[in-house]
Amino acid sequence: PRTSRLRSGRQHGAVRLKGISFHGSLIKIGVLVNQTGPTVGAAVVSRRVGSAVVRNRVKRRLKEVFRHELPGLKAGLWIVTTAKPTAATASLGDLRSEWLRLGARLSIFADS
């Protein structure tokens, strides 16, 4: 939902500078604990990933993974998922499994 999105560049910068991140072969996830407010997220896909069509497809897939996993996440997190060029050819299942693996390493799930 719209209320679950990081929207400003200042927020993205804060996650990049003050948060922690883990890299995978397809994506990078950065997390910053923000004690106030709900968990929000963003998907970042640079031009290195591919054409506009490819970038939009990857972004839609990453948003879908976040939307599906949002109810099981801890409250008060800012999460930025950045796609790597290899994400252009990855399926939704591949992106989701890597997102879950990196999320477990970052301890962003409510049950961890």
N, CA, C and O atoms as a Tinker XYZ file with bonds, in Angstrom:
   448  protein
     1  N      0.815000   -1.215000    0.000000    73     2
     2  CA     0.000000    0.000000    0.000000    64     1     3
     3  C      0.848000    1.264000    0.000000    63     2     4     5
     4  O      2.029000    1.235000    0.345000    81     3
     5  N      0.244000    2.346000   -0.382000    73     3     6
     6  CA     0.962000    3.619000   -0.470000    64     5     7
     7  C      1.556000    4.035000    0.880000    63     6     8     9
     8  O      2.616000    4.661000    0.922000    81     7
     9  N      0.884000    3.694000    1.976000    73     7    10
    10  CA     1.383000    4.067000    3.303000    64     9    11
    11  C      2.593000    3.241000    3.721000    63    10    12    13
    12  O      3.226000    3.549000    4.731000    81    11
    13  N      2.921000    2.209000    2.971000    73    11    14
    14  CA     4.052000    1.342000    3.301000    64    13    15
    15  C      5.268000    1.608000    2.429000    63    14    16    17
    16  O      6.130000    0.739000    2.293000    81    15
    17  N      5.353000    2.798000    1.834000    73    15    18
    18  CA     6.462000    3.111000    0.941000    64    17    19
    19  C      7.364000    4.200000    1.515000    63    18    20    21
    20  O      6.891000    5.178000    2.092000    81    19
    21  N      8.649000    4.013000    1.347000    73    19    22
    22  CA     9.616000    5.086000    1.594000    64    21    23
    23  C      9.562000    5.987000    0.378000    63    22    24    25
    24  O      9.693000    5.512000   -0.750000    81    23
    25  N      9.374000    7.254000    0.585000    73    23    26
    26  CA     9.116000    8.112000   -0.562000    64    25    27
    27  C     10.176000    9.178000   -0.817000    63    26    28    29
    28  O     10.311000    9.635000   -1.952000    81    27
    29  N     10.915000    9.579000    0.174000    73    27    30
    30  CA    11.845000   10.681000   -0.057000    64    29    31
    31  C     13.288000   10.190000   -0.170000    63    30    32    33
    32  O     13.657000    9.154000    0.383000    81    31
    33  N     14.076000   10.948000   -0.888000    73    31    34
    34  CA    15.489000   10.639000   -1.036000    64    33    35
    35  C     16.235000   10.736000    0.278000    63    34    36    37
    36  O     17.234000   10.046000    0.482000    81    35
    37  N     15.765000   11.576000    1.159000    73    35    38
    38  CA    16.389000   11.726000    2.481000    64    37    39
    39  C     16.250000   10.424000    3.272000    63    38    40    41
    40  O     17.180000   10.012000    3.965000    81    39
    41  N     15.094000    9.781000    3.165000    73    39    42
    42  CA    14.890000    8.508000    3.854000    64    41    43
    43  C     15.788000    7.419000    3.268000    63    42    44    45
    44  O     16.370000    6.628000    4.010000    81    43
    45  N     15.901000    7.377000    1.957000    73    43    46
    46  CA    16.785000    6.403000    1.304000    64    45    47
    47  C     18.225000    6.632000    1.745000    63    46    48    49
    48  O     18.953000    5.681000    2.030000    81    47
    49  N     18.629000    7.890000    1.798000    73    47    50
    50  CA    19.985000    8.217000    2.226000    64    49    51
    51  C     20.254000    7.810000    3.660000    63    50    52    53
    52  O     21.345000    7.341000    3.983000    81    51
    53  N     19.264000    7.988000    4.521000    73    51    54
    54  CA    19.417000    7.599000    5.923000    64    53    55
    55  C     19.622000    6.094000    6.044000    63    54    56    57
    56  O     20.447000    5.639000    6.837000    81    55
    57  N     18.880000    5.326000    5.266000    73    55    58
    58  CA    19.048000    3.868000    5.293000    64    57    59
    59  C     20.438000    3.505000    4.807000    63    58    60    61
    60  O     21.089000    2.633000    5.382000    81    59
    61  N     20.898000    4.162000    3.759000    73    59    62
    62  CA    22.217000    3.868000    3.191000    64    61    63
    63  C     23.343000    4.242000    4.161000    63    62    64    65
    64  O     24.320000    3.503000    4.283000    81    63
    65  N     23.218000    5.377000    4.850000    73    63    66
    66  CA    24.297000    5.853000    5.713000    64    65    67
    67  C     24.266000    5.263000    7.116000    63    66    68    69
    68  O     25.316000    4.912000    7.654000    81    67
    69  N     23.097000    5.148000    7.714000    73    67    70
    70  CA    22.998000    4.750000    9.118000    64    69    71
    71  C     22.557000    3.313000    9.314000    63    70    72    73
    72  O     22.723000    2.762000   10.402000    81    71
    73  N     22.001000    2.696000    8.286000    73    71    74
    74  CA    21.472000    1.349000    8.422000    64    73    75
    75  C     22.516000    0.278000    8.168000    63    74    76    77
    76  O     23.691000    0.564000    7.935000    81    75
    77  N     22.057000   -0.956000    8.221000    73    75    78
    78  CA    22.918000   -2.091000    7.900000    64    77    79
    79  C     22.380000   -2.743000    6.639000    63    78    80    81
    80  O     21.189000   -2.646000    6.341000    81    79
    81  N     23.256000   -3.407000    5.899000    73    79    82
    82  CA    22.816000   -4.032000    4.656000    64    81    83
    83  C     23.564000   -5.331000    4.416000    63    82    84    85
    84  O     24.679000   -5.542000    4.891000    81    83
    85  N     22.893000   -6.198000    3.650000    73    83    86
    86  CA    23.496000   -7.451000    3.215000    64    85    87
    87  C     23.285000   -7.578000    1.719000    63    86    88    89
    88  O     22.251000   -7.185000    1.179000    81    87
    89  N     24.292000   -8.138000    1.063000    73    87    90
    90  CA    24.269000   -8.312000   -0.390000    64    89    91
    91  C     24.041000   -9.779000   -0.735000    63    90    92    93
    92  O     24.542000  -10.682000   -0.065000    81    91
    93  N     23.278000   -9.987000   -1.790000    73    91    94
    94  CA    23.120000  -11.306000   -2.380000    64    93    95
    95  C     23.558000  -11.233000   -3.827000    63    94    96    97
    96  O     24.125000  -10.227000   -4.254000    81    95
    97  N     23.307000  -12.271000   -4.578000    73    95    98
    98  CA    23.696000  -12.259000   -5.983000    64    97    99
    99  C     22.712000  -11.467000   -6.842000    63    98   100   101
   100  O     23.083000  -10.987000   -7.913000    81    99
   101  N     21.458000  -11.321000   -6.389000    73    99   102
   102  CA    20.432000  -10.622000   -7.156000    64   101   103
   103  C     20.077000   -9.254000   -6.588000    63   102   104   105
   104  O     19.798000   -8.323000   -7.343000    81   103
   105  N     20.085000   -9.125000   -5.270000    73   103   106
   106  CA    19.638000   -7.886000   -4.628000    64   105   107
   107  C     20.511000   -7.547000   -3.425000    63   106   108   109
   108  O     21.308000   -8.358000   -2.952000    81   107
   109  N     20.331000   -6.326000   -2.953000    73   107   110
   110  CA    20.926000   -5.853000   -1.707000    64   109   111
   111  C     19.779000   -5.307000   -0.872000    63   110   112   113
   112  O     18.922000   -4.593000   -1.394000    81   111
   113  N     19.747000   -5.627000    0.412000    73   111   114
   114  CA    18.708000   -5.100000    1.301000    64   113   115
   115  C     19.378000   -4.274000    2.384000    63   114   116   117
   116  O     20.292000   -4.743000    3.062000    81   115
   117  N     18.915000   -3.037000    2.540000    73   115   118
   118  CA    19.367000   -2.168000    3.610000    64   117   119
   119  C     18.223000   -1.925000    4.576000    63   118   120   121
   120  O     17.079000   -1.751000    4.158000    81   119
   121  N     18.528000   -1.914000    5.875000    73   119   122
   122  CA    17.498000   -1.756000    6.904000    64   121   123
   123  C     17.965000   -0.730000    7.929000    63   122   124   125
   124  O     19.122000   -0.721000    8.350000    81   123
   125  N     17.033000    0.127000    8.313000    73   123   126
   126  CA    17.256000    1.090000    9.383000    64   125   127
   127  C     16.090000    0.984000   10.341000    63   126   128   129
   128  O     14.933000    1.013000    9.921000    81   127
   129  N     16.385000    0.861000   11.634000    73   127   130
   130  CA    15.328000    0.789000   12.632000    64   129   131
   131  C     14.870000    2.208000   12.937000    63   130   132   133
   132  O     15.651000    3.042000   13.396000    81   131
   133  N     13.589000    2.470000   12.676000    73   131   134
   134  CA    12.971000    3.761000   12.936000    64   133   135
   135  C     11.879000    3.500000   13.963000    63   134   136   137
   136  O     10.841000    2.930000   13.627000    81   135
   137  N     12.094000    3.902000   15.193000    73   135   138
   138  CA    11.189000    3.545000   16.276000    64   137   139
   139  C      9.778000    4.084000   16.093000    63   138   140   141
   140  O      8.834000    3.525000   16.652000    81   139
   141  N      9.614000    5.134000   15.341000    73   139   142
   142  CA     8.281000    5.709000   15.170000    64   141   143
   143  C      7.702000    5.282000   13.839000    63   142   144   145
   144  O      8.374000    5.356000   12.811000    81   143
   145  N      6.476000    4.841000   13.855000    73   143   146
   146  CA     5.779000    4.543000   12.617000    64   145   147
   147  C      5.842000    3.090000   12.204000    63   146   148   149
   148  O      6.519000    2.274000   12.829000    81   147
   149  N      5.125000    2.782000   11.143000    73   147   150
   150  CA     5.079000    1.402000   10.648000    64   149   151
   151  C      6.309000    1.064000    9.811000    63   150   152   153
   152  O      7.133000    1.928000    9.513000    81   151
   153  N      6.414000   -0.188000    9.445000    73   151   154
   154  CA     7.477000   -0.623000    8.541000    64   153   155
   155  C      7.152000   -0.157000    7.129000    63   154   156   157
   156  O      6.045000   -0.362000    6.633000    81   155
   157  N      8.128000    0.470000    6.492000    73   155   158
   158  CA     7.961000    0.956000    5.122000    64   157   159
   159  C      9.142000    0.483000    4.293000    63   158   160   161
   160  O     10.209000    0.189000    4.831000    81   159
   161  N      8.947000    0.412000    2.986000    73   159   162
   162  CA    10.007000   -0.089000    2.125000    64   161   163
   163  C     10.032000    0.591000    0.776000    63   162   164   165
   164  O      9.114000    1.328000    0.416000    81   163
   165  N     11.098000    0.333000    0.034000    73   163   166
   166  CA    11.266000    0.890000   -1.303000    64   165   167
   167  C     12.070000   -0.088000   -2.143000    63   166   168   169
   168  O     12.886000   -0.851000   -1.624000    81   167
   169  N     11.830000   -0.054000   -3.439000    73   167   170
   170  CA    12.595000   -0.841000   -4.394000    64   169   171
   171  C     13.350000    0.122000   -5.302000    63   170   172   173
   172  O     12.763000    1.043000   -5.872000    81   171
   173  N     14.656000   -0.100000   -5.432000    73   171   174
   174  CA    15.502000    0.757000   -6.251000    64   173   175
   175  C     16.095000   -0.095000   -7.365000    63   174   176   177
   176  O     16.697000   -1.140000   -7.116000    81   175
   177  N     15.912000    0.374000   -8.606000    73   175   178
   178  CA    16.435000   -0.356000   -9.763000    64   177   179
   179  C     17.124000    0.660000  -10.669000    63   178   180   181
   180  O     16.472000    1.549000  -11.217000    81   179
   181  N     18.434000    0.531000  -10.827000    73   179   182
   182  CA    19.184000    1.493000  -11.627000    64   181   183
   183  C     19.166000    1.120000  -13.100000    63   182   184   185
   184  O     18.690000    0.049000  -13.476000    81   183
   185  N     19.684000    2.006000  -13.920000    73   183   186
   186  CA    19.736000    1.770000  -15.368000    64   185   187
   187  C     20.655000    0.615000  -15.740000    63   186   188   189
   188  O     20.537000    0.047000  -16.826000    81   187
   189  N     21.558000    0.271000  -14.850000    73   187   190
   190  CA    22.468000   -0.844000  -15.134000    64   189   191
   191  C     21.722000   -2.173000  -15.245000    63   190   192   193
   192  O     22.232000   -3.129000  -15.829000    81   191
   193  N     20.519000   -2.228000  -14.686000    73   191   194
   194  CA    19.739000   -3.468000  -14.719000    64   193   195
   195  C     19.206000   -3.739000  -16.114000    63   194   196   197
   196  O     19.122000   -4.896000  -16.526000    81   195
   197  N     18.846000   -2.701000  -16.845000    73   195   198
   198  CA    18.341000   -2.918000  -18.195000    64   197   199
   199  C     17.491000   -1.758000  -18.679000    63   198   200   201
   200  O     17.529000   -0.657000  -18.131000    81   199
   201  N     16.724000   -2.036000  -19.720000    73   199   202
   202  CA    15.854000   -1.009000  -20.300000    64   201   203
   203  C     14.719000   -0.678000  -19.334000    63   202   204   205
   204  O     14.569000   -1.320000  -18.294000    81   203
   205  N     13.932000    0.321000  -19.685000    73   203   206
   206  CA    12.835000    0.746000  -18.818000    64   205   207
   207  C     11.840000   -0.383000  -18.576000    63   206   208   209
   208  O     11.314000   -0.529000  -17.473000    81   207
   209  N     11.589000   -1.165000  -19.595000    73   207   210
   210  CA    10.657000   -2.287000  -19.456000    64   209   211
   211  C     11.179000   -3.299000  -18.441000    63   210   212   213
   212  O     10.431000   -3.774000  -17.587000    81   211
   213  N     12.451000   -3.620000  -18.538000    73   211   214
   214  CA    13.065000   -4.581000  -17.617000    64   213   215
   215  C     13.103000   -4.014000  -16.205000    63   214   216   217
   216  O     12.777000   -4.716000  -15.247000    81   215
   217  N     13.494000   -2.760000  -16.067000    73   215   218
   218  CA    13.555000   -2.132000  -14.738000    64   217   219
   219  C     12.190000   -2.121000  -14.071000    63   218   220   221
   220  O     12.073000   -2.437000  -12.887000    81   219
   221  N     11.162000   -1.761000  -14.818000    73   219   222
   222  CA     9.820000   -1.722000  -14.246000    64   221   223
   223  C      9.344000   -3.117000  -13.840000    63   222   224   225
   224  O      8.679000   -3.271000  -12.815000    81   223
   225  N      9.678000   -4.128000  -14.633000    73   223   226
   226  CA     9.302000   -5.496000  -14.290000    64   225   227
   227  C      9.976000   -5.926000  -12.993000    63   226   228   229
   228  O      9.329000   -6.509000  -12.123000    81   227
   229  N     11.265000   -5.645000  -12.857000    73   227   230
   230  CA    12.004000   -6.005000  -11.643000    64   229   231
   231  C     11.434000   -5.244000  -10.448000    63   230   232   233
   232  O     11.262000   -5.818000   -9.373000    81   231
   233  N     11.142000   -3.964000  -10.628000    73   231   234
   234  CA    10.591000   -3.165000   -9.536000    64   233   235
   235  C      9.230000   -3.708000   -9.090000    63   234   236   237
   236  O      8.961000   -3.796000   -7.892000    81   235
   237  N      8.373000   -4.069000  -10.046000    73   235   238
   238  CA     7.067000   -4.648000   -9.694000    64   237   239
   239  C      7.239000   -5.947000   -8.918000    63   238   240   241
   240  O      6.508000   -6.197000   -7.960000    81   239
   241  N      8.183000   -6.763000   -9.317000    73   239   242
   242  CA     8.422000   -8.028000   -8.618000    64   241   243
   243  C      8.919000   -7.792000   -7.199000    63   242   244   245
   244  O      8.472000   -8.460000   -6.266000    81   243
   245  N      9.841000   -6.846000   -7.030000    73   243   246
   246  CA    10.355000   -6.558000   -5.691000    64   245   247
   247  C      9.261000   -5.976000   -4.793000    63   246   248   249
   248  O      9.187000   -6.308000   -3.610000    81   247
   249  N      8.420000   -5.117000   -5.348000    73   247   250
   250  CA     7.304000   -4.572000   -4.568000    64   249   251
   251  C      6.326000   -5.670000   -4.168000    63   250   252   253
   252  O      5.778000   -5.643000   -3.066000    81   251
   253  N      6.105000   -6.630000   -5.052000    73   251   254
   254  CA     5.208000   -7.742000   -4.751000    64   253   255
   255  C      5.764000   -8.599000   -3.619000    63   254   256   257
   256  O      5.013000   -9.019000   -2.739000    81   255
   257  N      7.055000   -8.862000   -3.628000    73   255   258
   258  CA     7.681000   -9.620000   -2.541000    64   257   259
   259  C      7.505000   -8.875000   -1.230000    63   258   260   261
   260  O      7.121000   -9.476000   -0.226000    81   259
   261  N      7.779000   -7.571000   -1.221000    73   259   262
   262  CA     7.642000   -6.773000    0.000000    64   261   263
   263  C      6.194000   -6.777000    0.475000    63   262   264   265
   264  O      5.934000   -6.949000    1.666000    81   263
   265  N      5.257000   -6.589000   -0.435000    73   263   266
   266  CA     3.842000   -6.549000   -0.073000    64   265   267
   267  C      3.401000   -7.875000    0.544000    63   266   268   269
   268  O      2.639000   -7.894000    1.511000    81   267
   269  N      3.877000   -8.966000   -0.013000    73   267   270
   270  CA     3.503000  -10.285000    0.480000    64   269   271
   271  C      4.084000  -10.554000    1.860000    63   270   272   273
   272  O      3.433000  -11.194000    2.686000    81   271
   273  N      5.291000  -10.081000    2.126000    73   271   274
   274  CA     5.976000  -10.348000    3.392000    64   273   275
   275  C      5.708000   -9.301000    4.469000    63   274   276   277
   276  O      6.070000   -9.516000    5.626000    81   275
   277  N      5.094000   -8.189000    4.129000    73   275   278
   278  CA     4.881000   -7.082000    5.072000    64   277   279
   279  C      4.187000   -7.491000    6.368000    63   278   280   281
   280  O      4.624000   -7.049000    7.431000    81   279
   281  N      3.134000   -8.305000    6.347000    73   279   282
   282  CA     2.490000   -8.657000    7.621000    64   281   283
   283  C      3.401000   -9.398000    8.598000    63   282   284   285
   284  O      3.163000   -9.344000    9.804000    81   283
   285  N      4.421000  -10.079000    8.121000    73   283   286
   286  CA     5.313000  -10.834000    8.993000    64   285   287
   287  C      6.561000  -10.098000    9.425000    63   286   288   289
   288  O      7.438000  -10.690000   10.054000    81   287
   289  N      6.661000   -8.797000    9.096000    73   287   290
   290  CA     7.849000   -8.016000    9.436000    64   289   291
   291  C      7.678000   -7.302000   10.765000    63   290   292   293
   292  O      6.560000   -7.008000   11.187000    81   291
   293  N      8.806000   -7.024000   11.421000    73   291   294
   294  CA     8.788000   -6.231000   12.651000    64   293   295
   295  C      8.305000   -4.826000   12.335000    63   294   296   297
   296  O      8.413000   -4.369000   11.197000    81   295
   297  N      7.777000   -4.146000   13.333000    73   295   298
   298  CA     7.304000   -2.775000   13.160000    64   297   299
   299  C      8.468000   -1.792000   13.266000    63   298   300   301
   300  O      9.471000   -2.073000   13.921000    81   299
   301  N      8.324000   -0.649000   12.620000    73   299   302
   302  CA     9.292000    0.432000   12.749000    64   301   303
   303  C     10.562000    0.275000   11.950000    63   302   304   305
   304  O     11.606000    0.771000   12.374000    81   303
   305  N     10.522000   -0.395000   10.809000    73   303   306
   306  CA    11.708000   -0.569000    9.972000    64   305   307
   307  C     11.577000    0.235000    8.689000    63   306   308   309
   308  O     10.480000    0.401000    8.157000    81   307
   309  N     12.703000    0.732000    8.200000    73   307   310
   310  CA    12.797000    1.287000    6.856000    64   309   311
   311  C     13.638000    0.296000    6.068000    63   310   312   313
   312  O     14.778000    0.014000    6.437000    81   311
   313  N     13.081000   -0.233000    4.984000    73   311   314
   314  CA    13.747000   -1.264000    4.200000    64   313   315
   315  C     13.895000   -0.776000    2.760000    63   314   316   317
   316  O     12.918000   -0.377000    2.125000    81   315
   317  N     15.125000   -0.813000    2.254000    73   315   318
   318  CA    15.390000   -0.452000    0.859000    64   317   319
   319  C     15.999000   -1.667000    0.171000    63   318   320   321
   320  O     17.049000   -2.165000    0.577000    81   319
   321  N     15.326000   -2.135000   -0.875000    73   319   322
   322  CA    15.800000   -3.262000   -1.661000    64   321   323
   323  C     16.338000   -2.735000   -2.985000    63   322   324   325
   324  O     15.606000   -2.106000   -3.750000    81   323
   325  N     17.607000   -2.989000   -3.255000    73   323   326
   326  CA    18.260000   -2.513000   -4.468000    64   325   327
   327  C     18.562000   -3.699000   -5.364000    63   326   328   329
   328  O     19.190000   -4.668000   -4.937000    81   327
   329  N     18.112000   -3.618000   -6.606000    73   327   330
   330  CA    18.326000   -4.707000   -7.566000    64   329   331
   331  C     19.713000   -4.609000   -8.181000    63   330   332   333
   332  O     20.206000   -3.517000   -8.464000    81   331
   333  N     20.324000   -5.747000   -8.381000    73   331   334
   334  CA    21.586000   -5.836000   -9.099000    64   333   335
   335  C     21.290000   -6.221000  -10.545000    63   334   336   337
   336  O     20.193000   -6.703000  -10.830000    81   335
   337  N     22.225000   -6.025000  -11.460000    73   335   338
   338  CA    21.963000   -6.345000  -12.866000    64   337   339
   339  C     21.511000   -7.785000  -13.107000    63   338   340   341
   340  O     20.773000   -8.039000  -14.059000    81   339
   341  N     21.930000   -8.721000  -12.281000    73   339   342
   342  CA    21.518000  -10.111000  -12.458000    64   341   343
   343  C     20.032000  -10.318000  -12.159000    63   342   344   345
   344  O     19.469000  -11.347000  -12.534000    81   343
   345  N     19.394000   -9.368000  -11.499000    73   343   346
   346  CA    17.968000   -9.474000  -11.186000    64   345   347
   347  C     17.107000   -9.359000  -12.441000    63   346   348   349
   348  O     15.937000   -9.740000  -12.416000    81   347
   349  N     17.657000   -8.847000  -13.528000    73   347   350
   350  CA    16.895000   -8.668000  -14.761000    64   349   351
   351  C     16.383000   -9.991000  -15.317000    63   350   352   353
   352  O     15.308000  -10.037000  -15.915000    81   351
   353  N     17.129000  -11.048000  -15.127000    73   351   354
   354  CA    16.729000  -12.345000  -15.670000    64   353   355
   355  C     16.172000  -13.285000  -14.609000    63   354   356   357
   356  O     15.857000  -14.437000  -14.905000    81   355
   357  N     16.048000  -12.799000  -13.373000    73   355   358
   358  CA    15.579000  -13.648000  -12.272000    64   357   359
   359  C     14.057000  -13.722000  -12.247000    63   358   360   361
   360  O     13.365000  -12.769000  -12.607000    81   359
   361  N     13.561000  -14.852000  -11.821000    73   359   362
   362  CA    12.112000  -15.020000  -11.683000    64   361   363
   363  C     11.655000  -14.438000  -10.348000    63   362   364   365
   364  O     12.470000  -14.110000   -9.486000    81   363
   365  N     10.345000  -14.319000  -10.197000    73   363   366
   366  CA     9.777000  -13.838000   -8.938000    64   365   367
   367  C     10.170000  -14.758000   -7.791000    63   366   368   369
   368  O     10.475000  -14.285000   -6.696000    81   367
   369  N     10.166000  -16.053000   -8.026000    73   367   370
   370  CA    10.544000  -17.013000   -6.988000    64   369   371
   371  C     11.991000  -16.861000   -6.555000    63   370   372   373
   372  O     12.300000  -16.966000   -5.368000    81   371
   373  N     12.880000  -16.613000   -7.508000    73   371   374
   374  CA    14.293000  -16.406000   -7.184000    64   373   375
   375  C     14.478000  -15.145000   -6.351000    63   374   376   377
   376  O     15.210000  -15.150000   -5.362000    81   375
   377  N     13.809000  -14.061000   -6.756000    73   375   378
   378  CA    13.911000  -12.805000   -6.009000    64   377   379
   379  C     13.344000  -12.972000   -4.598000    63   378   380   381
   380  O     13.915000  -12.482000   -3.624000    81   379
   381  N     12.223000  -13.665000   -4.508000    73   379   382
   382  CA    11.591000  -13.859000   -3.197000    64   381   383
   383  C     12.478000  -14.697000   -2.279000    63   382   384   385
   384  O     12.635000  -14.358000   -1.106000    81   383
   385  N     13.056000  -15.774000   -2.785000    73   383   386
   386  CA    13.889000  -16.620000   -1.933000    64   385   387
   387  C     15.134000  -15.874000   -1.456000    63   386   388   389
   388  O     15.552000  -16.036000   -0.310000    81   387
   389  N     15.725000  -15.063000   -2.325000    73   387   390
   390  CA    16.891000  -14.291000   -1.886000    64   389   391
   391  C     16.487000  -13.202000   -0.907000    63   390   392   393
   392  O     17.218000  -12.934000    0.046000    81   391
   393  N     15.329000  -12.563000   -1.120000    73   391   394
   394  CA    14.839000  -11.535000   -0.203000    64   393   395
   395  C     14.599000  -12.148000    1.178000    63   394   396   397
   396  O     14.956000  -11.546000    2.191000    81   395
   397  N     14.003000  -13.332000    1.226000    73   395   398
   398  CA    13.746000  -14.001000    2.503000    64   397   399
   399  C     15.051000  -14.396000    3.191000    63   398   400   401
   400  O     15.174000  -14.270000    4.409000    81   399
   401  N     16.019000  -14.868000    2.421000    73   399   402
   402  CA    17.301000  -15.268000    2.997000    64   401   403
   403  C     18.032000  -14.074000    3.593000    63   402   404   405
   404  O     18.541000  -14.149000    4.712000    81   403
   405  N     18.085000  -12.972000    2.848000    73   403   406
   406  CA    18.757000  -11.773000    3.360000    64   405   407
   407  C     17.979000  -11.167000    4.515000    63   406   408   409
   408  O     18.576000  -10.672000    5.471000    81   407
   409  N     16.638000  -11.201000    4.439000    73   407   410
   410  CA    15.818000  -10.694000    5.538000    64   409   411
   411  C     16.037000  -11.462000    6.821000    63   410   412   413
   412  O     16.036000  -10.875000    7.903000    81   411
   413  N     16.226000  -12.769000    6.719000    73   411   414
   414  CA    16.505000  -13.583000    7.904000    64   413   415
   415  C     17.855000  -13.201000    8.503000    63   414   416   417
   416  O     18.000000  -13.158000    9.725000    81   415
   417  N     18.838000  -12.925000    7.659000    73   415   418
   418  CA    20.153000  -12.499000    8.163000    64   417   419
   419  C     20.070000  -11.145000    8.864000    63   418   420   421
   420  O     20.815000  -10.876000    9.806000    81   419
   421  N     19.147000  -10.292000    8.388000    73   419   422
   422  CA    18.978000   -8.963000    8.976000    64   421   423
   423  C     18.016000   -8.975000   10.175000    63   422   424   425
   424  O     17.843000   -7.952000   10.837000    81   423
   425  N     17.402000  -10.109000   10.452000    73   423   426
   426  CA    16.450000  -10.271000   11.565000    64   425   427
   427  C     15.302000   -9.264000   11.484000    63   426   428   429
   428  O     15.006000   -8.574000   12.459000    81   427
   429  N     14.654000   -9.183000   10.307000    73   427   430
   430  CA    13.560000   -8.240000   10.124000    64   429   431
   431  C     12.197000   -8.880000   10.321000    63   430   432   433
   432  O     11.182000   -8.184000   10.293000    81   431
   433  N     12.156000  -10.181000   10.518000    73   431   434
   434  CA    10.881000  -10.869000   10.675000    64   433   435
   435  C     10.443000  -10.872000   12.123000    63   434   436   437
   436  O     11.273000  -10.968000   13.027000    81   435
   437  N      9.144000  -10.767000   12.349000    73   435   438
   438  CA     8.589000  -10.663000   13.704000    64   437   439
   439  C      8.885000  -11.898000   14.542000    63   438   440   441
   440  O      9.015000  -11.794000   15.761000    81   439
   441  N      8.993000  -13.050000   13.921000    73   439   442
   442  CA     9.228000  -14.280000   14.682000    64   441   443
   443  C     10.699000  -14.549000   14.961000    63   442   444   445
   444  O     11.029000  -15.576000   15.555000    81   443
   445  N     11.598000  -13.646000   14.546000    73   443   446
   446  CA    13.028000  -13.863000   14.790000    64   445   447
   447  C     13.559000  -12.965000   15.888000    63   446   448
   448  O     14.745000  -13.025000   16.214000    81   447
